[in-house]
PDB file of C-alpha atoms in Angstrom:
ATOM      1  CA  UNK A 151      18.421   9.100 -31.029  1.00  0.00           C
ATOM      2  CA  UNK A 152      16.626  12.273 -29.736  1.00  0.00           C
ATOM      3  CA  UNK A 153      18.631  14.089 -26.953  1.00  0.00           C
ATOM      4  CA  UNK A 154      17.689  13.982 -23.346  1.00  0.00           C
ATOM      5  CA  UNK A 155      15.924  17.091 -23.281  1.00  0.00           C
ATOM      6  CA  UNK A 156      13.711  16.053 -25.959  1.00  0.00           C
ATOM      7  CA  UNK A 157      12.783  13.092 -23.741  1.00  0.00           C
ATOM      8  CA  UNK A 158       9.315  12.228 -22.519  1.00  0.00           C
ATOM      9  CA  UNK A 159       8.617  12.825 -18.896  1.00  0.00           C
ATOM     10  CA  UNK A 160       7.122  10.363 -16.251  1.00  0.00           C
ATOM     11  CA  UNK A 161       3.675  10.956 -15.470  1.00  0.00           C
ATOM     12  CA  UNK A 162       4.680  11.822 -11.672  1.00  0.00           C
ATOM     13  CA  UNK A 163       6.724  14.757 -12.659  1.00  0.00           C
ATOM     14  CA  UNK A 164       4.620  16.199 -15.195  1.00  0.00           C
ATOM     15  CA  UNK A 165       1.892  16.689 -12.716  1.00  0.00           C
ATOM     16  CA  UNK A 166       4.227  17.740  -9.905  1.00  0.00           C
ATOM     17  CA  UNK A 167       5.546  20.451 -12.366  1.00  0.00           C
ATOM     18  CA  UNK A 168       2.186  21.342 -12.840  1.00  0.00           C
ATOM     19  CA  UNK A 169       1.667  20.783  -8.475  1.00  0.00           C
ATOM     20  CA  UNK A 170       4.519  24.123  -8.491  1.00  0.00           C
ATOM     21  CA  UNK A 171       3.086  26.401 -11.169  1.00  0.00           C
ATOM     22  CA  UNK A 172      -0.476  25.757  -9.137  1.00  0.00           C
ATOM     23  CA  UNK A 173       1.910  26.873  -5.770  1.00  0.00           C
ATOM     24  CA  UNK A 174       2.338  30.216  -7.376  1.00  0.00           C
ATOM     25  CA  UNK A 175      -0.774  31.004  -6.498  1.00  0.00           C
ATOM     26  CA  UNK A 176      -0.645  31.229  -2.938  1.00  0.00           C
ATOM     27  CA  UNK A 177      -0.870  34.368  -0.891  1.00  0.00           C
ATOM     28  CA  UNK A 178       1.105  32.776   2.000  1.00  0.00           C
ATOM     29  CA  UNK A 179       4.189  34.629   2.546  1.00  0.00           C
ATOM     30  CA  UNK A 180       5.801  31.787   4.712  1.00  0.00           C
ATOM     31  CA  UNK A 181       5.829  29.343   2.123  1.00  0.00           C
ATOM     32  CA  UNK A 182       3.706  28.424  -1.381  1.00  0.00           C
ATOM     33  CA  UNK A 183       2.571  25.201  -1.297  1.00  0.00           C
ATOM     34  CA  UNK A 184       0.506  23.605  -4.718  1.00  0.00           C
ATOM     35  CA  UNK A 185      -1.449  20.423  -4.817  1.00  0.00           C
ATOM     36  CA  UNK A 186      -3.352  18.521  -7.691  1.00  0.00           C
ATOM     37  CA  UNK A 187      -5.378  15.653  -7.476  1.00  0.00           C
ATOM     38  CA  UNK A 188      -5.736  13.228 -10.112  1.00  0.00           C
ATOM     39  CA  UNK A 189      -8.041  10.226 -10.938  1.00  0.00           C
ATOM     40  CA  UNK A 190      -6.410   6.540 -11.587  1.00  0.00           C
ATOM     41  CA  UNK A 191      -6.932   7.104 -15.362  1.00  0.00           C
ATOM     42  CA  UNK A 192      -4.388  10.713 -15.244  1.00  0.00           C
ATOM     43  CA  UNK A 193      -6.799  13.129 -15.725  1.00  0.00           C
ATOM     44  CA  UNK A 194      -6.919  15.899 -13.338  1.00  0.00           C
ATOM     45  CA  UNK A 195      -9.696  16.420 -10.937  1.00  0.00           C
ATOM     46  CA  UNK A 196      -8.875  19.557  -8.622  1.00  0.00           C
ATOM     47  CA  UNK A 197      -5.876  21.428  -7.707  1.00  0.00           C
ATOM     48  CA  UNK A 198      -5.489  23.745  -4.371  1.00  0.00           C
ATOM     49  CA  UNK A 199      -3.377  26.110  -3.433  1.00  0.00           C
ATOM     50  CA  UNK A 200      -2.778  27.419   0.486  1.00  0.00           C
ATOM     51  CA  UNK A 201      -4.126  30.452   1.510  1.00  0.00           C
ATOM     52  CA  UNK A 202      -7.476  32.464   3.708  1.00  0.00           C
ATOM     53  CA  UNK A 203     -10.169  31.196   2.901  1.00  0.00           C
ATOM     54  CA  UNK A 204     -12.509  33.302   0.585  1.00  0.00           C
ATOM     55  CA  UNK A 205     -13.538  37.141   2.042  1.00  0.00           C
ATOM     56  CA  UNK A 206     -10.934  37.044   4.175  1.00  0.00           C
ATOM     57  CA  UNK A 207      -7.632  39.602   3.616  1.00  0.00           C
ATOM     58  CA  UNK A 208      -4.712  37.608   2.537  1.00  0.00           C
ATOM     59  CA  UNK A 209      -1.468  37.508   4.433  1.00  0.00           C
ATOM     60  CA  UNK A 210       0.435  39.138   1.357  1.00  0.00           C
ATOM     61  CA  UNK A 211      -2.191  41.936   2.394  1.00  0.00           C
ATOM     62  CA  UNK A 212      -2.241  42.115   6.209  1.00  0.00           C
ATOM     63  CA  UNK A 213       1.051  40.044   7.131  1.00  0.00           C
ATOM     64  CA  UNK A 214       1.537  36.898   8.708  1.00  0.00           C
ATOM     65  CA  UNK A 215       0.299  36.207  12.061  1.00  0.00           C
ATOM     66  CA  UNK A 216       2.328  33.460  12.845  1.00  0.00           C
ATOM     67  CA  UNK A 217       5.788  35.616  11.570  1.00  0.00           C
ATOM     68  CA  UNK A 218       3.838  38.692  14.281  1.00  0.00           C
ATOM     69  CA  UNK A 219       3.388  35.802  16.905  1.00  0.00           C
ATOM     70  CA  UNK A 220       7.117  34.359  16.793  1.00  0.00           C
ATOM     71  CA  UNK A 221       5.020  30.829  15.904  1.00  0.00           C
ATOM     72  CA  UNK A 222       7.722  27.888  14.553  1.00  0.00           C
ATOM     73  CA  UNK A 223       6.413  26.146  11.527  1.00  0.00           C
ATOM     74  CA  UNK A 224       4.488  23.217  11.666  1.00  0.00           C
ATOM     75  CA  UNK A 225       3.575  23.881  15.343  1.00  0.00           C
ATOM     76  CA  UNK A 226      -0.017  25.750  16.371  1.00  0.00           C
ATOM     77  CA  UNK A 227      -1.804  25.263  13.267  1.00  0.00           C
ATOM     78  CA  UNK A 228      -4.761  26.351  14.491  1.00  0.00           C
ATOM     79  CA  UNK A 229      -3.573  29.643  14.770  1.00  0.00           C
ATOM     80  CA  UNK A 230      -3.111  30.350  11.116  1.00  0.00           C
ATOM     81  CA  UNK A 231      -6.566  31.420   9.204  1.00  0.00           C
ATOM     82  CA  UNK A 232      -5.281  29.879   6.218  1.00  0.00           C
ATOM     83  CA  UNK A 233      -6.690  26.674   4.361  1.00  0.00           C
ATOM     84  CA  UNK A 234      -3.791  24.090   3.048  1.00  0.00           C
ATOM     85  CA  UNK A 235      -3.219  23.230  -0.567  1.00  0.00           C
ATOM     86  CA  UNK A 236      -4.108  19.711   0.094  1.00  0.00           C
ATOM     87  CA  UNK A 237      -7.523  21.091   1.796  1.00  0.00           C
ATOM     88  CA  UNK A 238      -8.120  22.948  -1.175  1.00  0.00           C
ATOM     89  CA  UNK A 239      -7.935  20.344  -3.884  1.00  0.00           C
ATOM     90  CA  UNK A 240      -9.802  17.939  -1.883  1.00  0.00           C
ATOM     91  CA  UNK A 241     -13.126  19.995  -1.414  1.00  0.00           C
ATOM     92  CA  UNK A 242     -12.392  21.011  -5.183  1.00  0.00           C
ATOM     93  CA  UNK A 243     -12.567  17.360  -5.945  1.00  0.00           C
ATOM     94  CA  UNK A 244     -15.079  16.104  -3.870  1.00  0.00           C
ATOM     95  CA  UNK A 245     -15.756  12.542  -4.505  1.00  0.00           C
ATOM     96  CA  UNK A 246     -13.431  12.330  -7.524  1.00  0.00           C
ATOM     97  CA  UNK A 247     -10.965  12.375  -5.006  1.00  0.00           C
ATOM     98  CA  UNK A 248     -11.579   8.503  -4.166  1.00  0.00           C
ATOM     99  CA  UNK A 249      -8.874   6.480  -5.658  1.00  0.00           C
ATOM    100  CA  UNK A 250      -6.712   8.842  -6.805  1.00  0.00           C
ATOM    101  CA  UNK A 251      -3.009   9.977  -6.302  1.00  0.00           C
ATOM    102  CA  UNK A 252      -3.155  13.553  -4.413  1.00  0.00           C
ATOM    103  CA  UNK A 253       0.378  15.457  -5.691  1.00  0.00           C
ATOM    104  CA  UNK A 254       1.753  17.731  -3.187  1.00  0.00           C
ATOM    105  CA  UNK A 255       4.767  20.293  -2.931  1.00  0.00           C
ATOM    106  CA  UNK A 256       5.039  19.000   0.256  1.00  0.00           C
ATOM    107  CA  UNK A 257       4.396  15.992   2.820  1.00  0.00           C
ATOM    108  CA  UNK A 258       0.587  16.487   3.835  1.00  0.00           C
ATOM    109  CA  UNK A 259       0.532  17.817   7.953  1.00  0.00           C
ATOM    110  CA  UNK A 260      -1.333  15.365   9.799  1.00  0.00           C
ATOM    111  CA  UNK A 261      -4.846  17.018   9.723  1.00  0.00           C
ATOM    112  CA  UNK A 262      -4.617  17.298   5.732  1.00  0.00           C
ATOM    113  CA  UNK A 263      -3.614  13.453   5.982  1.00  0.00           C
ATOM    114  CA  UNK A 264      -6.383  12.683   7.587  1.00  0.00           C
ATOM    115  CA  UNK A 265      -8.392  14.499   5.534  1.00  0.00           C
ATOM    116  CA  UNK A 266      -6.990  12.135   2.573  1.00  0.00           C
ATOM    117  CA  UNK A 267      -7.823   9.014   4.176  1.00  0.00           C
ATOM    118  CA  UNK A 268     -11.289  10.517   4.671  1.00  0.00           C
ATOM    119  CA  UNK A 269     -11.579  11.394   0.794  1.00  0.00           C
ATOM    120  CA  UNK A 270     -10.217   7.078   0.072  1.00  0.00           C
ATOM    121  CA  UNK A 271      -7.249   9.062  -1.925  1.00  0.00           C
ATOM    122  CA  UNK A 272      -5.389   5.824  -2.830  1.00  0.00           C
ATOM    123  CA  UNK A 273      -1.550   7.281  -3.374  1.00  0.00           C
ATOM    124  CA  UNK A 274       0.416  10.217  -1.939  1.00  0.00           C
ATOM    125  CA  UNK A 275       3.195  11.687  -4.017  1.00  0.00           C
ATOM    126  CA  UNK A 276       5.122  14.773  -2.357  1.00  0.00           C
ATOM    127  CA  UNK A 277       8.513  16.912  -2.774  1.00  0.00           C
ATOM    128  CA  UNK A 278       9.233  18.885   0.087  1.00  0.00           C
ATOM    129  CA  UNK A 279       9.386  18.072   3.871  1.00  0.00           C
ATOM    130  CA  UNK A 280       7.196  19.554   6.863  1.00  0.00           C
ATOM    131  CA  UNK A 281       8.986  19.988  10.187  1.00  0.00           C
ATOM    132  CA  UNK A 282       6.052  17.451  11.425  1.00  0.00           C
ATOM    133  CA  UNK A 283       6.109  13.883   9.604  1.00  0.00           C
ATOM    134  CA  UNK A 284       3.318  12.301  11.911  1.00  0.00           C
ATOM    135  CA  UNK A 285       0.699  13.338   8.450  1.00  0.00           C
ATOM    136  CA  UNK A 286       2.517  10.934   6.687  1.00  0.00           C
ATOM    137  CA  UNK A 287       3.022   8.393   9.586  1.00  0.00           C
ATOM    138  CA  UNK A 288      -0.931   8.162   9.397  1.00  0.00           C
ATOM    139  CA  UNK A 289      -0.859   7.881   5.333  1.00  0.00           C
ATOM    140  CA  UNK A 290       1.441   5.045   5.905  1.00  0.00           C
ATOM    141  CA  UNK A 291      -0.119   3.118   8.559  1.00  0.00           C
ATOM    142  CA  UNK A 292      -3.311   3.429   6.994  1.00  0.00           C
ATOM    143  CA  UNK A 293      -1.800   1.810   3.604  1.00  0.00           C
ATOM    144  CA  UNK A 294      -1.834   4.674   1.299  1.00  0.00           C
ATOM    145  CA  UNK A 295       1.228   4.441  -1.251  1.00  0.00           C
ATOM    146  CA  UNK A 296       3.398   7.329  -0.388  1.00  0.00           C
ATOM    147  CA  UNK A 297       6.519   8.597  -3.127  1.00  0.00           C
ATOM    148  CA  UNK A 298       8.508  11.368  -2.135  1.00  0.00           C
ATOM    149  CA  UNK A 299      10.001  12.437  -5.727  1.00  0.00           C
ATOM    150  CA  UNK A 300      14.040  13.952  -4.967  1.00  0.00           C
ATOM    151  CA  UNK A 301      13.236  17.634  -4.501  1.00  0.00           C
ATOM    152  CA  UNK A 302      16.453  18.205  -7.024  1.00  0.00           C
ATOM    153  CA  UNK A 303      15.200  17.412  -9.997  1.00  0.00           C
ATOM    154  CA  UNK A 304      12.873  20.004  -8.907  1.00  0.00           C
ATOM    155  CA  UNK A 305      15.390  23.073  -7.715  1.00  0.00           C
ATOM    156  CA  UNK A 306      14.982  25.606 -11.102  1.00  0.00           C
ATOM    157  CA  UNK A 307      11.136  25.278 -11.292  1.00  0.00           C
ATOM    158  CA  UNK A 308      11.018  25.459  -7.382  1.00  0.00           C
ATOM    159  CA  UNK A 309      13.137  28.979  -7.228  1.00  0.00           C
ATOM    160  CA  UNK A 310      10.697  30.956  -9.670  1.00  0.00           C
TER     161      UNK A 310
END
């Protein structure tokens, strides 16, 4: 019998490993957040990472206006110039988005859950928590399967 290491992994965590190594591209210095989207037959559409949007100076560059402002997380979004991993991977994706399972380093805020209703994204599948949950309050209520995977098994690949 082959030993557990040699073991074949589920389909969720193989893309949410790949969800973290995406993550390391991000030029936010708060936090790195990765996201992949994926059609209902596993093959990968898009991934996104967070970050300003193209032509503008990154905050690993100029410094974090929210960090200069005193701004808690998850509260005045607006304020940051940055676009969110789950943005990113949707307008990579398009209209392959539509029916497919969006993975996330972390539960979608509420305007990138909205966006994922928008985009018919049929299933939700997330690590970390946000300091605001109402994002996947409106996943939920709008019948989108949501999986939050145990951010443990997670912990090694996480600390890079």
């Amino acid at each position: 019998m082959a030993e557990d290491h040699n073991r074949r992994i589920s389909k969720d965590r193989y893309f949410m490993n790949i969800a973290i190594e995406v993550s390391r591209r991000s030029t936010c210095t708060r936090r790195q957040i990765g996201a992949l989207i994926v059609s209902d037959v596993g093959e990968i559409k898009s991934t996104g990472y967070n970050g300003n949007p193209r032509g503008l100076p990154h905050c690993e560059e100029m410094g974090c206006i929210r960090d200069k402002m005193n701004i808690p997380s998850g509260t005045r979004l607006e304020t940051c110039t940055a676009v969110h991993a789950e943005q990113n991977a949707l307008m990579q994706a398009g209209t392959n988005a539509r029916s497919s399972t969006l993975y996330s380093t972390i539960v979608p805020c509420p305007i990138c859950a909205r966006m994922i209703l928008n985009a018919q994204v049929s299933r939700v599948v997330y690590i970390g928590d946000y300091s605001d949950l109402s994002g996947l309050e409106l996943l939920e209520q709008a019948g989108v399967a949501v999986t939050r995977m145990d951010a443990k098994e997670f912990e090694e690949r996480l600390s890079r």
